[in-house]
PDB file of C-alpha atoms in Angstrom:
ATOM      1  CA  UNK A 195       0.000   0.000   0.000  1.00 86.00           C
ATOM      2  CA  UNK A 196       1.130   3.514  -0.569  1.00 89.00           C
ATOM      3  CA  UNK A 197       1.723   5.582   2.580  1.00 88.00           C
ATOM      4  CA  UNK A 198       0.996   9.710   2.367  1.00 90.00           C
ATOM      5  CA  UNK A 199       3.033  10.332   5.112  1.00 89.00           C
ATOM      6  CA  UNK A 200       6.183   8.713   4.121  1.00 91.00           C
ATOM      7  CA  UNK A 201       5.787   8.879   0.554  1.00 91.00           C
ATOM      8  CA  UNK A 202       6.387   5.923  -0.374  1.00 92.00           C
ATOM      9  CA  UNK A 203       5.223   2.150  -0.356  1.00 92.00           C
ATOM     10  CA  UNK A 204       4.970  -0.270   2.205  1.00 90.00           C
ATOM     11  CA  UNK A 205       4.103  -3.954   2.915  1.00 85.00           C
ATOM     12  CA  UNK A 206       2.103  -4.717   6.322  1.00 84.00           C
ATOM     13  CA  UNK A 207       1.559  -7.796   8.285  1.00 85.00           C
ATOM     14  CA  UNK A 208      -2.656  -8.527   8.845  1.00 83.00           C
ATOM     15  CA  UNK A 209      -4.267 -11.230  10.721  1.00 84.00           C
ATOM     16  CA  UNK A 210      -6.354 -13.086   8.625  1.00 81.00           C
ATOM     17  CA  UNK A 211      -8.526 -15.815   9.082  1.00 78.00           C
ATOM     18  CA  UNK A 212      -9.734 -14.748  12.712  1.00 85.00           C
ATOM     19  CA  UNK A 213     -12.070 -16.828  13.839  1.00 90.00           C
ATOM     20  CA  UNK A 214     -14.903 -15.870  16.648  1.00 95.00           C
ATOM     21  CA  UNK A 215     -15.783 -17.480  19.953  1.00 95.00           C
ATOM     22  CA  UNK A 216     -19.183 -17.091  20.992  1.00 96.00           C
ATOM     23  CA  UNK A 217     -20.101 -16.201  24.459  1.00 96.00           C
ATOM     24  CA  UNK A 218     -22.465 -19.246  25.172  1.00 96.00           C
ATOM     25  CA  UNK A 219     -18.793 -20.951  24.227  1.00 97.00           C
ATOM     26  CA  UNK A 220     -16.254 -18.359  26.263  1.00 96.00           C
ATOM     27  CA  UNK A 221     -18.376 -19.221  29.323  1.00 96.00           C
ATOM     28  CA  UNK A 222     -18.167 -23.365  28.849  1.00 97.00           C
ATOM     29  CA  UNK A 223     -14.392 -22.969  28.114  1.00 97.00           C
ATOM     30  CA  UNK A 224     -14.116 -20.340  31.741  1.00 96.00           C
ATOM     31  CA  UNK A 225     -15.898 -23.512  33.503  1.00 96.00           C
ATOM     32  CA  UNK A 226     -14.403 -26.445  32.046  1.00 96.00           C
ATOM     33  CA  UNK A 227     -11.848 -27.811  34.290  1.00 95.00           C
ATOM     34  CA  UNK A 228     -13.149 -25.855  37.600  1.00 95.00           C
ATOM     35  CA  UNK A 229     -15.964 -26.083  40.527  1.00 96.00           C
ATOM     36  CA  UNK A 230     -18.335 -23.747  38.833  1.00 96.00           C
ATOM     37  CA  UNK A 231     -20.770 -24.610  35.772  1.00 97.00           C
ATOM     38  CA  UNK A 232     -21.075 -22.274  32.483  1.00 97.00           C
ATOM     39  CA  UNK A 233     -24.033 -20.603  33.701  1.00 97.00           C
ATOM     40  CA  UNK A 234     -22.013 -19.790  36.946  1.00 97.00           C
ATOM     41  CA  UNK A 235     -19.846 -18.306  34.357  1.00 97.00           C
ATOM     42  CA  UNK A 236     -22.311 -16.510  32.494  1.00 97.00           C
ATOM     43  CA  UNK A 237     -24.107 -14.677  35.764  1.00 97.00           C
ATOM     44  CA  UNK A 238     -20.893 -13.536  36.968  1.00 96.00           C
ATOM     45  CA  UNK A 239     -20.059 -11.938  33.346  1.00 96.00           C
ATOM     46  CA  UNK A 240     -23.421 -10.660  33.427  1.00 96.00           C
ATOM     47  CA  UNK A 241     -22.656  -9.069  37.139  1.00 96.00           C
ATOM     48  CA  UNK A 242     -19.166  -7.846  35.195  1.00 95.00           C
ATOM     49  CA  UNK A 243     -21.604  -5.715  32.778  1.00 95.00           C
ATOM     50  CA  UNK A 244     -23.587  -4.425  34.712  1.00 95.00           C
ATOM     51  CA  UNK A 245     -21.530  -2.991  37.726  1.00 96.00           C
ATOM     52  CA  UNK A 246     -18.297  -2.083  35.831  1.00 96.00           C
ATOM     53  CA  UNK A 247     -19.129   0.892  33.493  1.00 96.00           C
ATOM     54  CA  UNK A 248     -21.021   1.975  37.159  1.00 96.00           C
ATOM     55  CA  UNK A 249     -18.075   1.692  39.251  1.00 97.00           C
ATOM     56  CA  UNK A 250     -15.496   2.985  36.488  1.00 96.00           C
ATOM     57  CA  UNK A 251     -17.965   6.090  36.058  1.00 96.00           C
ATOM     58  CA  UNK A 252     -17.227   7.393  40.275  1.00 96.00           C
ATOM     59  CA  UNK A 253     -13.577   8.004  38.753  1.00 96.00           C
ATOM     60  CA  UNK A 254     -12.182   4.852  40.137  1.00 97.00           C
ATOM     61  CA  UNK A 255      -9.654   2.240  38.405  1.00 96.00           C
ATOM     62  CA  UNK A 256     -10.595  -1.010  38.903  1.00 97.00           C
ATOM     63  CA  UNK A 257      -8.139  -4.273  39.125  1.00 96.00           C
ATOM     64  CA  UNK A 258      -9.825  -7.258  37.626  1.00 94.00           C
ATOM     65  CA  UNK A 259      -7.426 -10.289  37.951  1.00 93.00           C
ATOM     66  CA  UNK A 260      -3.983 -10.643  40.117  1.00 94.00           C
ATOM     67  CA  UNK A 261      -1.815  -9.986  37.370  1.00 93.00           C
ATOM     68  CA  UNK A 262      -3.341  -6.072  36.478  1.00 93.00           C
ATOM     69  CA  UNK A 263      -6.092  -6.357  34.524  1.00 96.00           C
ATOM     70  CA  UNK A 264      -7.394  -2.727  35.249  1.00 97.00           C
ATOM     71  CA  UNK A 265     -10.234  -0.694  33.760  1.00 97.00           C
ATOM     72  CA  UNK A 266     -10.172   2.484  34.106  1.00 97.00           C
ATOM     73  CA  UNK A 267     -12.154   6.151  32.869  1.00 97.00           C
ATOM     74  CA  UNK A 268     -10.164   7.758  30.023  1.00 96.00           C
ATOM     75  CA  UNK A 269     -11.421  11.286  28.993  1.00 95.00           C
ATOM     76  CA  UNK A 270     -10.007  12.688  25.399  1.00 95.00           C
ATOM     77  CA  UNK A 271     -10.897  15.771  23.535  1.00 94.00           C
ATOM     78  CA  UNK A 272      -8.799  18.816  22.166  1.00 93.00           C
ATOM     79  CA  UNK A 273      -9.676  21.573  20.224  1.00 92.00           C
ATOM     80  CA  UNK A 274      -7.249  23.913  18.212  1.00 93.00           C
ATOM     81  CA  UNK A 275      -6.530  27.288  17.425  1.00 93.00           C
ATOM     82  CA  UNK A 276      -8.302  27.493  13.606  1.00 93.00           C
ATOM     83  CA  UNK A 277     -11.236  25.491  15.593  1.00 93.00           C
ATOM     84  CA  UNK A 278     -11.538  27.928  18.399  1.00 93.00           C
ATOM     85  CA  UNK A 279     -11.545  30.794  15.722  1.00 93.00           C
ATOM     86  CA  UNK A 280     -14.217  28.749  13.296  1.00 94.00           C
ATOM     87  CA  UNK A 281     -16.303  28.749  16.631  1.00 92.00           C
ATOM     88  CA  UNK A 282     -15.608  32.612  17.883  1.00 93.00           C
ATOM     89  CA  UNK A 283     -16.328  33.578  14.138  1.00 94.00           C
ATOM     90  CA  UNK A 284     -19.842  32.007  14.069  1.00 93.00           C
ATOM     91  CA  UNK A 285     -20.634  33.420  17.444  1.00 91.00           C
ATOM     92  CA  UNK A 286     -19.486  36.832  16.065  1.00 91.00           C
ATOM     93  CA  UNK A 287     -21.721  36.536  13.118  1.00 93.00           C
ATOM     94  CA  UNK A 288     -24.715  34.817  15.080  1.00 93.00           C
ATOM     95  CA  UNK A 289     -24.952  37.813  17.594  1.00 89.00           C
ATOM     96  CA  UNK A 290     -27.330  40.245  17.092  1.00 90.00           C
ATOM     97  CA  UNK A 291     -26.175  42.621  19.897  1.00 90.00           C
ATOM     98  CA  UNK A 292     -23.295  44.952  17.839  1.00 89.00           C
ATOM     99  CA  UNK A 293     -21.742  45.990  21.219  1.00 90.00           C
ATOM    100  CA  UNK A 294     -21.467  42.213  22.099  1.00 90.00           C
ATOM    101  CA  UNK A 295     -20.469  41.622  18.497  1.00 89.00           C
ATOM    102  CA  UNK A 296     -17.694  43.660  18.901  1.00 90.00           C
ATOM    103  CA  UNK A 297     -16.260  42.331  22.305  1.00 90.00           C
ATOM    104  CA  UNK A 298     -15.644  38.793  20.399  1.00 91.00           C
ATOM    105  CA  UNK A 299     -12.222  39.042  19.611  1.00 91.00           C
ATOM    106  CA  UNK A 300     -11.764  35.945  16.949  1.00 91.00           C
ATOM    107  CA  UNK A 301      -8.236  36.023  16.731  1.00 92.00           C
ATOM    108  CA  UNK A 302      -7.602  35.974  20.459  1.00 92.00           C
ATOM    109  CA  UNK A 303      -5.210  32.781  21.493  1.00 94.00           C
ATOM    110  CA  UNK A 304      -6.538  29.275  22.660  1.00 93.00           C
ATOM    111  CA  UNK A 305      -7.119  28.758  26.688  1.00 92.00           C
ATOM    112  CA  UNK A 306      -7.368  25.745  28.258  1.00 91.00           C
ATOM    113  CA  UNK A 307     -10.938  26.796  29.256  1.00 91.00           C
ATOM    114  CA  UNK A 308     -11.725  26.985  25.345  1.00 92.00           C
ATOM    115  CA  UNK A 309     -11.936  23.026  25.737  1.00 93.00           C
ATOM    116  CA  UNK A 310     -15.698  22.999  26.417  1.00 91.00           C
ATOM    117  CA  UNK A 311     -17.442  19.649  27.898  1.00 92.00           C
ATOM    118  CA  UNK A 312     -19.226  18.888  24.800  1.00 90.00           C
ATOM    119  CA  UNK A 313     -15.578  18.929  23.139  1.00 89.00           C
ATOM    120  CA  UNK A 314     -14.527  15.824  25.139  1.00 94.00           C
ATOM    121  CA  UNK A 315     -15.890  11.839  24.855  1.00 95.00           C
ATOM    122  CA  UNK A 316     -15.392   9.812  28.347  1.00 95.00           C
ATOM    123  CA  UNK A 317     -14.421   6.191  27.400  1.00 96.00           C
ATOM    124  CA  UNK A 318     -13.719   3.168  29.364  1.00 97.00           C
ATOM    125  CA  UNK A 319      -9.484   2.162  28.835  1.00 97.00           C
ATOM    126  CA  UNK A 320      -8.535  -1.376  29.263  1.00 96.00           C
ATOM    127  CA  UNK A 321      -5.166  -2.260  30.225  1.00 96.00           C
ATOM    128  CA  UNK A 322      -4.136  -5.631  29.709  1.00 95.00           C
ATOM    129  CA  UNK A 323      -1.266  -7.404  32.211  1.00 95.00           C
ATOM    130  CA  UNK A 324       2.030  -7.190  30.600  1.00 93.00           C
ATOM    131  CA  UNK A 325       2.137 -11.153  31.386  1.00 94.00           C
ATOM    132  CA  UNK A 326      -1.085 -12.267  29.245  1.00 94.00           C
ATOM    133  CA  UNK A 327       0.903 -10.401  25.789  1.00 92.00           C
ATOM    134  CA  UNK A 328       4.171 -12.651  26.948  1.00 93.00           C
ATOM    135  CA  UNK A 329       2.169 -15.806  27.179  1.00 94.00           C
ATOM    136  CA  UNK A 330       0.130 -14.670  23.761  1.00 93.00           C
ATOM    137  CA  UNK A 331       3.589 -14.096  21.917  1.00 92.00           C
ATOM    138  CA  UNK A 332       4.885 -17.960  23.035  1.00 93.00           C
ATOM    139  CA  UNK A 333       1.581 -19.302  21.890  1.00 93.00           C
ATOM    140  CA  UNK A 334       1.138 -17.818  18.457  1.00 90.00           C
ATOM    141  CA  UNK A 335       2.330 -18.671  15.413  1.00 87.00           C
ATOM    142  CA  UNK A 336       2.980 -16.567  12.296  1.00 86.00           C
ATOM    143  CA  UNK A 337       2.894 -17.879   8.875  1.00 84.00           C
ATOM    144  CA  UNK A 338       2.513 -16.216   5.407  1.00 80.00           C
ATOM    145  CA  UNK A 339      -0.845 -17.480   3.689  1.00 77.00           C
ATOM    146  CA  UNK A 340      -0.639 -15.419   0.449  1.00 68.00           C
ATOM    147  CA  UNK A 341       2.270 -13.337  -1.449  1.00 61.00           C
ATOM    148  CA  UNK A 342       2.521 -10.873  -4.062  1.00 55.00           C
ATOM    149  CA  UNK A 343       2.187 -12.787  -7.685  1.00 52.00           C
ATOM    150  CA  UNK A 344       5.520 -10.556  -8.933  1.00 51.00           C
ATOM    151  CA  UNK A 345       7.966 -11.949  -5.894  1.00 50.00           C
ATOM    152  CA  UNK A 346       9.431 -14.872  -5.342  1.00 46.00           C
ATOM    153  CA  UNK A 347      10.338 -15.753  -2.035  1.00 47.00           C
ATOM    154  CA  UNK A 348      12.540 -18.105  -0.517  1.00 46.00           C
ATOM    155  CA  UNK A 349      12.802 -17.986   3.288  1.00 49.00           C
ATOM    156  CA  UNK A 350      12.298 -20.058   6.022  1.00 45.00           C
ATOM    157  CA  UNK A 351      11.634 -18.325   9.676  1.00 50.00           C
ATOM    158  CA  UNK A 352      12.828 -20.480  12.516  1.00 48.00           C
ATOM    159  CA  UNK A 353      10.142 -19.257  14.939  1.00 50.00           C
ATOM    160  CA  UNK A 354       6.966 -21.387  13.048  1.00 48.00           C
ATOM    161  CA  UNK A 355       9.812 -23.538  10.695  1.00 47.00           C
ATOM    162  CA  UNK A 356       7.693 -22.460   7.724  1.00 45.00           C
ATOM    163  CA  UNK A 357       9.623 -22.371   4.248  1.00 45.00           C
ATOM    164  CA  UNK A 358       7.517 -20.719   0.829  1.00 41.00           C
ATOM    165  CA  UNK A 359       9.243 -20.704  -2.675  1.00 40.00           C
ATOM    166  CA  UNK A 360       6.559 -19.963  -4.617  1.00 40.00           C
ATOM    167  CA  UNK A 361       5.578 -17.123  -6.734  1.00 38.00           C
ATOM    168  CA  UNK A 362       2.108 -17.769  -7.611  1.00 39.00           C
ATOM    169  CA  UNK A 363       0.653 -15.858  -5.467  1.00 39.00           C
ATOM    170  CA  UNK A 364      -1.126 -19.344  -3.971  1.00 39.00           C
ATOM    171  CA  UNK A 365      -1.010 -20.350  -0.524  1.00 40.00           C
ATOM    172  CA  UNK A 366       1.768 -21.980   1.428  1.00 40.00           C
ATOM    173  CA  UNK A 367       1.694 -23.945   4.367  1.00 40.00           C
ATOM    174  CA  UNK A 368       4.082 -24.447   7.360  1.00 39.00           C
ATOM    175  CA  UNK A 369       5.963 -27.534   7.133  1.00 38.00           C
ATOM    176  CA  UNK A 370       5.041 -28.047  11.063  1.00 37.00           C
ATOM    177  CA  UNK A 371       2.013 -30.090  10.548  1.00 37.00           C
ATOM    178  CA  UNK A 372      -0.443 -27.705   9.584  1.00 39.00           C
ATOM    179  CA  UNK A 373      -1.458 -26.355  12.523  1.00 39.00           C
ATOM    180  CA  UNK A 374      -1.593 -22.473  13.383  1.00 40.00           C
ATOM    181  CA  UNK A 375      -2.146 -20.441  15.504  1.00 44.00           C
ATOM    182  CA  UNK A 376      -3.244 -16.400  13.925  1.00 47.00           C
ATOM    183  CA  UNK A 377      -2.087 -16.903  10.920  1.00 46.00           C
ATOM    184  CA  UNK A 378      -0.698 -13.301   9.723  1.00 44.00           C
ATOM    185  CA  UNK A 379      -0.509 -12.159   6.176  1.00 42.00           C
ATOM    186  CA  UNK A 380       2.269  -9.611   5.470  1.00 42.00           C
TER     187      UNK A 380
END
């Protein structure tokens, strides 16, 4: 793909292939293996939903598992200096008091109290333990499924012991017995 900002071309990795697990199935994989049942599962998710976005919204972070899952209230909004004058120019224009008219100085320069309320979204940020991305990285496996039909390609990467030589643009498979994990196509 070309990039604007560089100028220039550029070949990026995607995950393709992802596949989806349902809740009715997240909830019998949470119980298999433990002392609770999938609808013990399911209630507590459902408690989860309901009393997190409540909690989160009293400007509180909360920890959700030993290792750091946290959730906590993220507020974002900005506004500029051509957006501040775009608003102090329609305000100008909209007033039909002259003398108030004339206080409005549009070219006057951005305050922090120009950021109005309405400016900003509140969101709910998730930060993920720095552990469950280690454990994700030993688990997954990478493997090109499809290449450009101009390049031929001879590599092998000793992380997922895959090898491709082909230039058809087809797919390859790794020579570790099929399996995979996200399969990525760069």
């Amino acid at each position: 793909m070309f990039n604007k900002l560089k100028n220039e071309q550029m070949v990026q990795a995607r995950v393709v292939n992802t596949q989806t697990v349902g809740f009715n199935d997240w909830c019998n994989r949470m119980a298999n293996g433990s002392t609770v049942t999938a609808a013990d599962v399911a209630a507590v998710m459902q408690q989860i939903e309901d009393k997190l976005p409540e909690i989160v919204s009293l400007n509180a972070k909360v920890i959700c598992s030993p290792n750091g899952l946290v959730f906590r209230p993220k507020v974002s909004g900005r506004i500029s200096q051509s957006e501040l004058k775009a608003k102090l120019v329609a305000r100008k224009a909209a007033e039909s008091d002259p003398e108030k008219a004339a206080q409005i100085n549009v070219d006057r320069e951005l305050t922090t109290s120009d950021l109005a309320i309405s400016d900003c979204i509140a969101t709910i940020e998730v930060d993920l333990p720095k552990s469950w991305n280690d454990i994700f990285k030993k688990r997954v496996e990478l493997k090109r499924v499809k290449k450009a039909l101009t390049e031929t390609v001879e590599e092998t990467d000793p992380q997922n012991n895959t090898e491709s030589t082909n230039n058809t643009g087809e797919n390859t498979e790794p020579t570790n017995g099929g399996e995979s994990g996200g399969p990525v196509n760069p």
